[in-house]
PDB file of C-alpha atoms in Angstrom:
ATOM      1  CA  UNK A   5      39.074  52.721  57.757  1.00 36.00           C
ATOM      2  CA  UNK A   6      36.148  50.362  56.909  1.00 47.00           C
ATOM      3  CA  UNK A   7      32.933  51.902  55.805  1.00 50.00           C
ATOM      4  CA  UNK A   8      29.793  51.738  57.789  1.00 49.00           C
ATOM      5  CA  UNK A   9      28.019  49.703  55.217  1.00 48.00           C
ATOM      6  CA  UNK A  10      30.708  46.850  55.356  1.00 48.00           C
ATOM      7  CA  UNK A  11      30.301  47.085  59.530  1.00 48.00           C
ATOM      8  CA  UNK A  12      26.675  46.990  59.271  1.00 46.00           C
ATOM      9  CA  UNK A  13      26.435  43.293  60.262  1.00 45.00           C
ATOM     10  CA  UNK A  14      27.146  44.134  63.661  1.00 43.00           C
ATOM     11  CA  UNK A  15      24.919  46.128  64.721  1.00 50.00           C
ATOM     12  CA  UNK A  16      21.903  44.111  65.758  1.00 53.00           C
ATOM     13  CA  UNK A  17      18.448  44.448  67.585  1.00 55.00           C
ATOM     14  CA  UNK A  18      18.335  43.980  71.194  1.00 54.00           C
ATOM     15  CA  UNK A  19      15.893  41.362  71.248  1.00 56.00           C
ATOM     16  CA  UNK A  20      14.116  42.649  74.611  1.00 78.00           C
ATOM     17  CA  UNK A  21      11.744  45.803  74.302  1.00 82.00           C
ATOM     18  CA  UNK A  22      11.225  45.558  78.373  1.00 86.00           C
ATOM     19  CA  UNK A  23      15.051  45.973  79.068  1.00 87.00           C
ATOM     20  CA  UNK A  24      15.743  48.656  76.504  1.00 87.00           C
ATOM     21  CA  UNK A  25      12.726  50.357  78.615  1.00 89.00           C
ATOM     22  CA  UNK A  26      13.579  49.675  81.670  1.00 89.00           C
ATOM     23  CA  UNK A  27      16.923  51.255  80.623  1.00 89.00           C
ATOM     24  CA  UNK A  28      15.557  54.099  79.415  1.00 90.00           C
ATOM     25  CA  UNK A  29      14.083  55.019  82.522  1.00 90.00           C
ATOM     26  CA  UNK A  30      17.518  54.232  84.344  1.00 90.00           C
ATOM     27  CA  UNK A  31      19.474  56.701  81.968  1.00 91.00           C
ATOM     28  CA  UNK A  32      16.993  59.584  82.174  1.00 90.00           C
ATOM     29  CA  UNK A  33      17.937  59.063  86.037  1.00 89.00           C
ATOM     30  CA  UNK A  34      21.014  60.176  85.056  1.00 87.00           C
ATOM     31  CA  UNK A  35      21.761  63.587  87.074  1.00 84.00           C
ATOM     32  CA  UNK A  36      20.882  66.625  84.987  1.00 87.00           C
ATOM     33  CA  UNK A  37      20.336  64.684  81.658  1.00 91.00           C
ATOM     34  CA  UNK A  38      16.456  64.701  81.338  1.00 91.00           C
ATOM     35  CA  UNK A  39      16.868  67.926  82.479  1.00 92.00           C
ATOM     36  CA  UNK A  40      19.279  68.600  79.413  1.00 93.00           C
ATOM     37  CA  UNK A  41      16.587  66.991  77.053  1.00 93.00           C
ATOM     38  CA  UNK A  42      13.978  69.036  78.251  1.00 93.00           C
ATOM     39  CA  UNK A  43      15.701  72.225  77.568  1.00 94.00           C
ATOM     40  CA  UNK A  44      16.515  71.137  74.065  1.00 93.00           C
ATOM     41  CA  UNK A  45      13.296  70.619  72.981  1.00 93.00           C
ATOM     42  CA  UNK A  46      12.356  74.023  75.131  1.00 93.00           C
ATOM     43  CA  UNK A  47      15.000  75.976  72.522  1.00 92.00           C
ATOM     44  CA  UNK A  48      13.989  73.841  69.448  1.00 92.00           C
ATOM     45  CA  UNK A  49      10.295  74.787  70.013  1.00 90.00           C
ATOM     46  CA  UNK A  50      11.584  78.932  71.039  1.00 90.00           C
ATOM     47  CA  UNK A  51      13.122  78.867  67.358  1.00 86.00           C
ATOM     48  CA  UNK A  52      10.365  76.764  65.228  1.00 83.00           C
ATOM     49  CA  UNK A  53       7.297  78.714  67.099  1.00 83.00           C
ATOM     50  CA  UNK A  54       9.473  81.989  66.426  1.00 81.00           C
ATOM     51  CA  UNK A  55      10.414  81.607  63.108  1.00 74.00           C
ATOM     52  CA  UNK A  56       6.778  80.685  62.039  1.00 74.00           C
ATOM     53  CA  UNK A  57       4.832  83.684  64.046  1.00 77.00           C
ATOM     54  CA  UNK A  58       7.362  86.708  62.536  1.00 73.00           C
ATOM     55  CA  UNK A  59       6.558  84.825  59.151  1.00 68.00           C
ATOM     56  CA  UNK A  60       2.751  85.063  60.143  1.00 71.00           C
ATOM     57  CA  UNK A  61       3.225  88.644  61.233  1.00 74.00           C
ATOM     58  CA  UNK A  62       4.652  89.827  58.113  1.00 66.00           C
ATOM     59  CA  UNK A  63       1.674  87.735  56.300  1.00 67.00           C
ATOM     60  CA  UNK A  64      -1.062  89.582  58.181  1.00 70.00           C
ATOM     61  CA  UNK A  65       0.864  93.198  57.834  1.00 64.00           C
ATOM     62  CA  UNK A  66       0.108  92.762  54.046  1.00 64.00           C
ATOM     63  CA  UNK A  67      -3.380  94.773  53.224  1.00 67.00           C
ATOM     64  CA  UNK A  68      -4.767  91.837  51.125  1.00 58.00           C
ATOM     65  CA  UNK A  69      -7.776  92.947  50.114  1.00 61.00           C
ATOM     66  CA  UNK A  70      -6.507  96.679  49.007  1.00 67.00           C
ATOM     67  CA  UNK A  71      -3.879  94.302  47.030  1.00 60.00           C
ATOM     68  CA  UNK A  72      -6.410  92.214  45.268  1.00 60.00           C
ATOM     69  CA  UNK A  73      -8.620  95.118  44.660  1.00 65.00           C
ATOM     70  CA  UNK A  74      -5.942  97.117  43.127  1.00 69.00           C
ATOM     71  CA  UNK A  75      -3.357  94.314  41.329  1.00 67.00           C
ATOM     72  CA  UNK A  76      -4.433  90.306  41.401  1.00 64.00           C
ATOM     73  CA  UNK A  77      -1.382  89.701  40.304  1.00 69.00           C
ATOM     74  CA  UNK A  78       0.274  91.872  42.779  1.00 67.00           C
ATOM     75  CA  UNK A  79      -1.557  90.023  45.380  1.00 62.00           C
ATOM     76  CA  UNK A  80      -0.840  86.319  44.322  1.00 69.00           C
ATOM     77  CA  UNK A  81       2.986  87.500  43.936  1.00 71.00           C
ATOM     78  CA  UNK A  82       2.646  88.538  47.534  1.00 68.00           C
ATOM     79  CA  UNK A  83       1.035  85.803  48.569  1.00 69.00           C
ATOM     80  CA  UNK A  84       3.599  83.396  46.486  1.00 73.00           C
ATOM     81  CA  UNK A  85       6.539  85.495  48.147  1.00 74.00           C
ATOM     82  CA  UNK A  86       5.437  84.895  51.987  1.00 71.00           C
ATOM     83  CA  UNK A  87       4.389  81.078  50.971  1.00 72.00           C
ATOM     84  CA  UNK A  88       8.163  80.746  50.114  1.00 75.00           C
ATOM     85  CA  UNK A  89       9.357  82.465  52.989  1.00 73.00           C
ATOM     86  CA  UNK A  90       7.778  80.647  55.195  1.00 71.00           C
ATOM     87  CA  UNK A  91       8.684  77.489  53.580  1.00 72.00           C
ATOM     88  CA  UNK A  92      12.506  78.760  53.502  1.00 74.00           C
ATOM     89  CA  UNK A  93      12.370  79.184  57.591  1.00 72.00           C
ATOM     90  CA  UNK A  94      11.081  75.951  57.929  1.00 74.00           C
ATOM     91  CA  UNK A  95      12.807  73.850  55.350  1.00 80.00           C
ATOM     92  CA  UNK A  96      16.259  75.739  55.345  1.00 84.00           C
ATOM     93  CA  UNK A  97      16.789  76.433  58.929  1.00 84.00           C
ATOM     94  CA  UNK A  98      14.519  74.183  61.684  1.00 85.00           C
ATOM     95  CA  UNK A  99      15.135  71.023  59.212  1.00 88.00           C
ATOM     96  CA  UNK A 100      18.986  71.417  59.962  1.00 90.00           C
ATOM     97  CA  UNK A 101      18.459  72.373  63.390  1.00 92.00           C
ATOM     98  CA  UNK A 102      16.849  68.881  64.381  1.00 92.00           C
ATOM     99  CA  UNK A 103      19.386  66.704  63.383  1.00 94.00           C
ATOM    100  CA  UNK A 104      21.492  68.555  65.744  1.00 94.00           C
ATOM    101  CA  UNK A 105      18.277  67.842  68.676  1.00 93.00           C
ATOM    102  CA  UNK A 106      18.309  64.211  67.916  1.00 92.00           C
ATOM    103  CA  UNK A 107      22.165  64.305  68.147  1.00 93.00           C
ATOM    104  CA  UNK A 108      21.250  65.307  72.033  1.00 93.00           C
ATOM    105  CA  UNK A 109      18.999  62.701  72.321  1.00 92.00           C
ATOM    106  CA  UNK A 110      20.756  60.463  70.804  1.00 90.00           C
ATOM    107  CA  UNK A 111      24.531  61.048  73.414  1.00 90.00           C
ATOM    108  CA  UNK A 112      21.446  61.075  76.017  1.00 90.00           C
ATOM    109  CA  UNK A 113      20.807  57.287  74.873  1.00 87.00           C
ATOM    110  CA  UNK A 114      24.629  56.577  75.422  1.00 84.00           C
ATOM    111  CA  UNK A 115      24.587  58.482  78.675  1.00 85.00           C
ATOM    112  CA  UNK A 116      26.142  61.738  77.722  1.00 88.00           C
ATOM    113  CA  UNK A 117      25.222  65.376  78.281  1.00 90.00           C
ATOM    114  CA  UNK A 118      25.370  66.733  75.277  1.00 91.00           C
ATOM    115  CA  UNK A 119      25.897  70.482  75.073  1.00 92.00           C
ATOM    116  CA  UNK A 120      22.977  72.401  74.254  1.00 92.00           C
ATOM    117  CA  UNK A 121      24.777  73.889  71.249  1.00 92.00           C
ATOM    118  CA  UNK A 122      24.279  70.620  69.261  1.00 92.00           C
ATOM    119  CA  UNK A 123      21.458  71.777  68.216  1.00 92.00           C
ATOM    120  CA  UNK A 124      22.926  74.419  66.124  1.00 93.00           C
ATOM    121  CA  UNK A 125      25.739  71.579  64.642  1.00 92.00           C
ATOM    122  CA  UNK A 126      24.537  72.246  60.837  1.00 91.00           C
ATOM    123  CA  UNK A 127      25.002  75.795  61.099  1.00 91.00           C
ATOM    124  CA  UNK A 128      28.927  75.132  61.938  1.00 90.00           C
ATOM    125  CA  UNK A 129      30.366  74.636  58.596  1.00 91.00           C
ATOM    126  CA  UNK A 130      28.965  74.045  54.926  1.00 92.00           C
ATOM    127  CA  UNK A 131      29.670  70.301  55.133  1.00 92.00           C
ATOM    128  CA  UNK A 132      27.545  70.014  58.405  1.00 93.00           C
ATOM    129  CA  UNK A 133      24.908  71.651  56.798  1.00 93.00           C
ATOM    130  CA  UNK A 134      24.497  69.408  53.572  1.00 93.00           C
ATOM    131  CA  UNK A 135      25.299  66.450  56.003  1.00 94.00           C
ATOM    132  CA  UNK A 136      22.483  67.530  58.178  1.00 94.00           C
ATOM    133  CA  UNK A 137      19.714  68.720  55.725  1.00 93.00           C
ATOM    134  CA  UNK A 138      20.697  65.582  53.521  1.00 93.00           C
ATOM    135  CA  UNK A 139      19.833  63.043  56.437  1.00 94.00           C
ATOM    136  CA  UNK A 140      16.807  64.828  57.564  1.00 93.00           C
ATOM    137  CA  UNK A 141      15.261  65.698  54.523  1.00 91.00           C
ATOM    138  CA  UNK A 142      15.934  62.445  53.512  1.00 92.00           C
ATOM    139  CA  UNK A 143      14.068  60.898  56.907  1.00 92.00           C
ATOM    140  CA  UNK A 144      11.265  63.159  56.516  1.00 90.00           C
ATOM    141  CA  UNK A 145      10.239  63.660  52.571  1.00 89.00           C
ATOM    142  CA  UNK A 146       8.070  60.332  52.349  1.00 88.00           C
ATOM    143  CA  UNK A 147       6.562  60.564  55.657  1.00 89.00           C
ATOM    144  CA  UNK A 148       5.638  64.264  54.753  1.00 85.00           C
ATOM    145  CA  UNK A 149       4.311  63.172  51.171  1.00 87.00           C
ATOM    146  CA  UNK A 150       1.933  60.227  52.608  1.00 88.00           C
ATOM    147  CA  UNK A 151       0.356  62.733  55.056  1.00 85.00           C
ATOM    148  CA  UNK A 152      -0.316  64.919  52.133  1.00 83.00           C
ATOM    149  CA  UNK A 153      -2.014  62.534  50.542  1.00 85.00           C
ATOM    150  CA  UNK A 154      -4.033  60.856  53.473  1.00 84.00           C
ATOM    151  CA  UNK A 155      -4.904  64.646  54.247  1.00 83.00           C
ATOM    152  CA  UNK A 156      -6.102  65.020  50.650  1.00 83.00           C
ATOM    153  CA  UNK A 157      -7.895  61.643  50.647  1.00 80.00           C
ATOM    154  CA  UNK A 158      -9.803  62.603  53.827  1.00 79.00           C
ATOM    155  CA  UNK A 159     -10.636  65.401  52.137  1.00 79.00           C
ATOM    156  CA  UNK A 160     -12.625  63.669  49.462  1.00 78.00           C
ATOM    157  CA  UNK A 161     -13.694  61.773  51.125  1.00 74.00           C
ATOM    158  CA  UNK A 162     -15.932  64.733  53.076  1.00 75.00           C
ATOM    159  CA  UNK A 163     -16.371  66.077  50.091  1.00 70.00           C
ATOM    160  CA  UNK A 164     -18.999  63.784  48.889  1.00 74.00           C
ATOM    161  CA  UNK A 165     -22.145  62.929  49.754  1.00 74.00           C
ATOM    162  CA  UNK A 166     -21.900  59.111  50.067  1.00 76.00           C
ATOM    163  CA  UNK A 167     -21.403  57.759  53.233  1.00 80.00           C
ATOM    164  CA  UNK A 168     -20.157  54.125  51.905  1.00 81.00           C
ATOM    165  CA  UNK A 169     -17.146  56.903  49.835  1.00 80.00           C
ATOM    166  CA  UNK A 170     -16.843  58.413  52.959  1.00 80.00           C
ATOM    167  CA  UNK A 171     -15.999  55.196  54.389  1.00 85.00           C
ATOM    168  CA  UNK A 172     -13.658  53.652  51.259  1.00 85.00           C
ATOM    169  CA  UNK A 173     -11.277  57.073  51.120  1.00 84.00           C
ATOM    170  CA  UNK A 174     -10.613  57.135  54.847  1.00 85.00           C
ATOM    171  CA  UNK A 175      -9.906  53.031  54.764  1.00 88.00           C
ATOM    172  CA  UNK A 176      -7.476  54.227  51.778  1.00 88.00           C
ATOM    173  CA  UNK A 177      -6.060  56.523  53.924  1.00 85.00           C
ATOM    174  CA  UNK A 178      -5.337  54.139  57.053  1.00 87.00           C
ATOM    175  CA  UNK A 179      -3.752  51.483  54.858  1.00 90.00           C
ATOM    176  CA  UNK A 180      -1.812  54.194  52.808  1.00 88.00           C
ATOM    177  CA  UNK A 181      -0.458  55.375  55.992  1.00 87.00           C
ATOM    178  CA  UNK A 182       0.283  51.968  57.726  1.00 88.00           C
ATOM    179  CA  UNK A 183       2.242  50.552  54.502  1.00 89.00           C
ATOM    180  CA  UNK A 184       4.577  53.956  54.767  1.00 88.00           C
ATOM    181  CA  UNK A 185       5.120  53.924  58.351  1.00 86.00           C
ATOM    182  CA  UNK A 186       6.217  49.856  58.043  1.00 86.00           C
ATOM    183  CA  UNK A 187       8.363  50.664  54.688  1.00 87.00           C
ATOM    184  CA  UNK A 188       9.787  53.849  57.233  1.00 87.00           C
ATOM    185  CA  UNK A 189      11.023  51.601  59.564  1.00 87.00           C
ATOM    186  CA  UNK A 190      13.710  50.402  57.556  1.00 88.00           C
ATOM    187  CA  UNK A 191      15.120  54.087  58.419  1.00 90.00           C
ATOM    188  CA  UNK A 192      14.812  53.759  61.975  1.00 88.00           C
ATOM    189  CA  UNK A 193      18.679  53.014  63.164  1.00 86.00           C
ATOM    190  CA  UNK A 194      19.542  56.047  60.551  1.00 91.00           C
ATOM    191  CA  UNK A 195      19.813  58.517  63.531  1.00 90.00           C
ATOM    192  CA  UNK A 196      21.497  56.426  65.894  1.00 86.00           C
ATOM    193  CA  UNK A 197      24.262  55.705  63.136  1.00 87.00           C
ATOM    194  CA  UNK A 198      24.620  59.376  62.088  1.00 90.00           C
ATOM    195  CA  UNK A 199      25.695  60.168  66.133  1.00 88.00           C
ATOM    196  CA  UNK A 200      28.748  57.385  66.214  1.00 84.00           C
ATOM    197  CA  UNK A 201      29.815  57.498  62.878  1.00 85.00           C
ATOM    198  CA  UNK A 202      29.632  61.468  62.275  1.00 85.00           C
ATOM    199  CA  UNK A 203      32.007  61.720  58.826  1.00 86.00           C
ATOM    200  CA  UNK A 204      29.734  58.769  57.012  1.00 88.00           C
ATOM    201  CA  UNK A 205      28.019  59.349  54.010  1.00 90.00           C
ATOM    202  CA  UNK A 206      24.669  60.313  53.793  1.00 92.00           C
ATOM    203  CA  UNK A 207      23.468  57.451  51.238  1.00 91.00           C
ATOM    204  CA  UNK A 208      26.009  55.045  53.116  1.00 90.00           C
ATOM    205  CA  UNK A 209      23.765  55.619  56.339  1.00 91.00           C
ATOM    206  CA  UNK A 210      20.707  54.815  55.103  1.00 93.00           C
ATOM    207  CA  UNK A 211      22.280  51.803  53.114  1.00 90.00           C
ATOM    208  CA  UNK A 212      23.446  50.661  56.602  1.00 87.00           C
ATOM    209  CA  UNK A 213      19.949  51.337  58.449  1.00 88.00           C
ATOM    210  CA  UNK A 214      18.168  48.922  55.971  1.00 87.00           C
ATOM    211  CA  UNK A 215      20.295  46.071  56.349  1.00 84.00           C
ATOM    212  CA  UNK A 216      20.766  46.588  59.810  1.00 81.00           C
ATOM    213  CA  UNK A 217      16.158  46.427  60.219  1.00 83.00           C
ATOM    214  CA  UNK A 218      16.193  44.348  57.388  1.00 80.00           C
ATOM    215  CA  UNK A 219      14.637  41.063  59.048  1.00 75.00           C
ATOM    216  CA  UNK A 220      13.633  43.599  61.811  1.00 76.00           C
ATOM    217  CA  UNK A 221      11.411  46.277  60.790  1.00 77.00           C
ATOM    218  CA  UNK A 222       7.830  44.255  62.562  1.00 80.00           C
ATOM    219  CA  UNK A 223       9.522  44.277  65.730  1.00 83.00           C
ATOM    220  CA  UNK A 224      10.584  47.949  65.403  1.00 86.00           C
ATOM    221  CA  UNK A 225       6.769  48.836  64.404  1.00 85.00           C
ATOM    222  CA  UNK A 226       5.472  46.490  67.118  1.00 86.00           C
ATOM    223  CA  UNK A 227       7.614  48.638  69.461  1.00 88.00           C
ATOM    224  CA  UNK A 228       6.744  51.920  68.790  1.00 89.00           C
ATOM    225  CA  UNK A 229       3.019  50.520  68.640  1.00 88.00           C
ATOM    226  CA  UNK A 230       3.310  49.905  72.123  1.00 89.00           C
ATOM    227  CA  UNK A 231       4.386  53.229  73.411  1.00 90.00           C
ATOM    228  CA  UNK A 232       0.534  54.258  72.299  1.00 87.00           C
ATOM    229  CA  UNK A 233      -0.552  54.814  75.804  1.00 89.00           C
ATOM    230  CA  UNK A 234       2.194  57.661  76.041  1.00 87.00           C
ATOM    231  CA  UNK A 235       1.004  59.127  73.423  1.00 86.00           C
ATOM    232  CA  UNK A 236      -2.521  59.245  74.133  1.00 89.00           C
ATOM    233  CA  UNK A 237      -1.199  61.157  77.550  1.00 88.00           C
ATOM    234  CA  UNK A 238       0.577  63.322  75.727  1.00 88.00           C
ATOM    235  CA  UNK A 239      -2.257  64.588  73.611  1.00 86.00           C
ATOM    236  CA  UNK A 240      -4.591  64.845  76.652  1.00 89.00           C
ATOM    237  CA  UNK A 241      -2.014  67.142  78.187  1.00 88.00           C
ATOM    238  CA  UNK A 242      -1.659  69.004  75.153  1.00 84.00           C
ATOM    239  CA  UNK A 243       2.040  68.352  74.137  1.00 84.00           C
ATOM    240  CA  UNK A 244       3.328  68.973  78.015  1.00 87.00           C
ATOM    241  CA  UNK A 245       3.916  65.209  78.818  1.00 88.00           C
ATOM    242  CA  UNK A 246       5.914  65.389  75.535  1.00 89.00           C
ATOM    243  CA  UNK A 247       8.463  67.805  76.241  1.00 88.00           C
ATOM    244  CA  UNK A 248       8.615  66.199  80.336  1.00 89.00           C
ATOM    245  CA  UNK A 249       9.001  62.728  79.865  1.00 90.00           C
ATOM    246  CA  UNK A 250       7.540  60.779  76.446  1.00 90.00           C
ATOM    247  CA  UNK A 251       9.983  62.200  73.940  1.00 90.00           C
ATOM    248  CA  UNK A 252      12.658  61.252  75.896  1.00 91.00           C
ATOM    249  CA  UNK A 253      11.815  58.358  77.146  1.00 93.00           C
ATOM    250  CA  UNK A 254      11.001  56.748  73.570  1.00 92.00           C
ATOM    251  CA  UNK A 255      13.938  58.280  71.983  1.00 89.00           C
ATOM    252  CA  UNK A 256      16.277  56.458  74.317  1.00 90.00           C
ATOM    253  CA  UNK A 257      14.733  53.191  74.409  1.00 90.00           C
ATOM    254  CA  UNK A 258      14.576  53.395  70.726  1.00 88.00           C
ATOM    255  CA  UNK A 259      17.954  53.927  70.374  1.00 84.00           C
ATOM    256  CA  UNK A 260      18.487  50.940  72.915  1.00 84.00           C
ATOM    257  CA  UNK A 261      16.478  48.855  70.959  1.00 84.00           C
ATOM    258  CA  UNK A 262      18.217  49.369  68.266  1.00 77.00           C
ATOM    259  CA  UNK A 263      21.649  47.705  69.832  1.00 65.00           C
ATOM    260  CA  UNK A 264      23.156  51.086  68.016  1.00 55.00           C
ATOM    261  CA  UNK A 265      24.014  52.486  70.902  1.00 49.00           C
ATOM    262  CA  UNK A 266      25.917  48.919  72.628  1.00 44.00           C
ATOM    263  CA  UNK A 267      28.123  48.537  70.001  1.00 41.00           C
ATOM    264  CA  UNK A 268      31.981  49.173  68.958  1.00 35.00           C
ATOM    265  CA  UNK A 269      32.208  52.459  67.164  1.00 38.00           C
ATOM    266  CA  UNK A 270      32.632  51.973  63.580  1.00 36.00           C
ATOM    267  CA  UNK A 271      34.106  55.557  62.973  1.00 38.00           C
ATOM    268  CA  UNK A 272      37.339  54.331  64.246  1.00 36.00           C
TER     269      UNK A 272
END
């Protein structure tokens, strides 16, 4: 069987973002299928906004203040012990549980209805699981570090009482941000590769999306830079355009632009 890295070279960019849209918008046509998308991000959601309020329950059934008054150290333990909790249910369990939601989308981009229990494909056998965490945690741990930072830099930037520093930490911030999300692109066709070729390594993937967006990577920022009126909609109504039509609709024609999708699978 030849490895994905070798068959990289054939995977290439589709060089027009207007087709890949207008295909987009041809495939969520599709009977049922946008439908199906809809209702994966409806269950994803259930579980994430689920998992976080019992772990915000159990953090405000804690009497705090009797704890700090009687034990600080009780109290930070506490404290420590929810923090982790928290941070288990969202690491150890949604993390998994949307690489099997962008294996939906992703069938969506090739036209198929994938079953709705995808989303739970980690939580099938060991291997899925370290497959699954490995890729996503992989996707996700520099884009989750910069915002740290930017957050933090913002916040020092409020912090003091000079306008012109003010000014300096949030311009650190942008460019910060904008150097990650161009040095993230070379990730993008990760996904897309994961869904045909399944039993591939995790490192072999990501060797495989960089040469694939190697000479690529300012058209793929280009094109998600131009899906900013979507997003703007989607903020103004709150997250609900989203879930209808945006997610889907730039998931897809992401995937299309990659030229993933088009492609002989290398699996085989």
């Amino acid at each position: 069987m030849k490895t994905l890295l070798t068959n990289a070279k054939l995977l290439t960019f589709n060089p027009s973002a207007a087709q890949c849209k207008r295909r987009a918008k041809e495939i969520l046509a599709i009977d049922g299928l946008r439908l199906n998308l809809i209702l994966c991000t409806l269950l994803y959601l259930t579980f994430f906004v689920g998992g976080i309020y019992m772990v915000e329950c159990a953090f405000s059934a804690v009497p705090w203040a009797e704890l700090y008054e009687q034990n600080v150290l009780l109290h930070f333990a506490w404290l420590a012990i929810l923090f982790l909790i928290e941070a288990c249910v969202l690491v150890f369990a949604l993390l998994p549980m949307s690489y099997g939601a962008a294996m939906i989308f992703h069938g969506a981009a090739m036209g198929r209805k994938e079953p709705l229990s995808q989303l739970f494909f980690a939580f099938g056998s060991a291997r899925n699981y370290r497959h699954a965490f490995g890729v996503m945690a992989r996707l996700l741990i520099l884009p989750a570090a910069t915002l740290g930072v930017c957050t933090l830099l913002v916040l020092l930037g409020k912090g003091t009482n000079s306008p012109w520093l003010v000014l300096l930490m949030f311009f650190i911030a942008a460019l910060v941000f904008l150097t990650v999300s161009l040095i993230c692109c070379r990730d993008d066709a990760v996904l897309a590769l994961a869904y045909r070729c399944p039993d591939a390594r995790v490192r072999d993937l990501f060797a495989a999306s960089h040469r694939i967006t190697k000479s690529a990577w300012r058209k793929l920022f280009l094109f998600k830079l131009s899906f900013w009126f979507w997003t703007l909609l989607s903020v103004a109504s709150l997250g609900l355009l989203t879930i209808l039509h945006a997610l889907p609709y730039f998931t897809i024609a992401h995937a299309l632009f990659t030229g993933v999708s088009d492609e002989p699978d290398l699996s085989e």
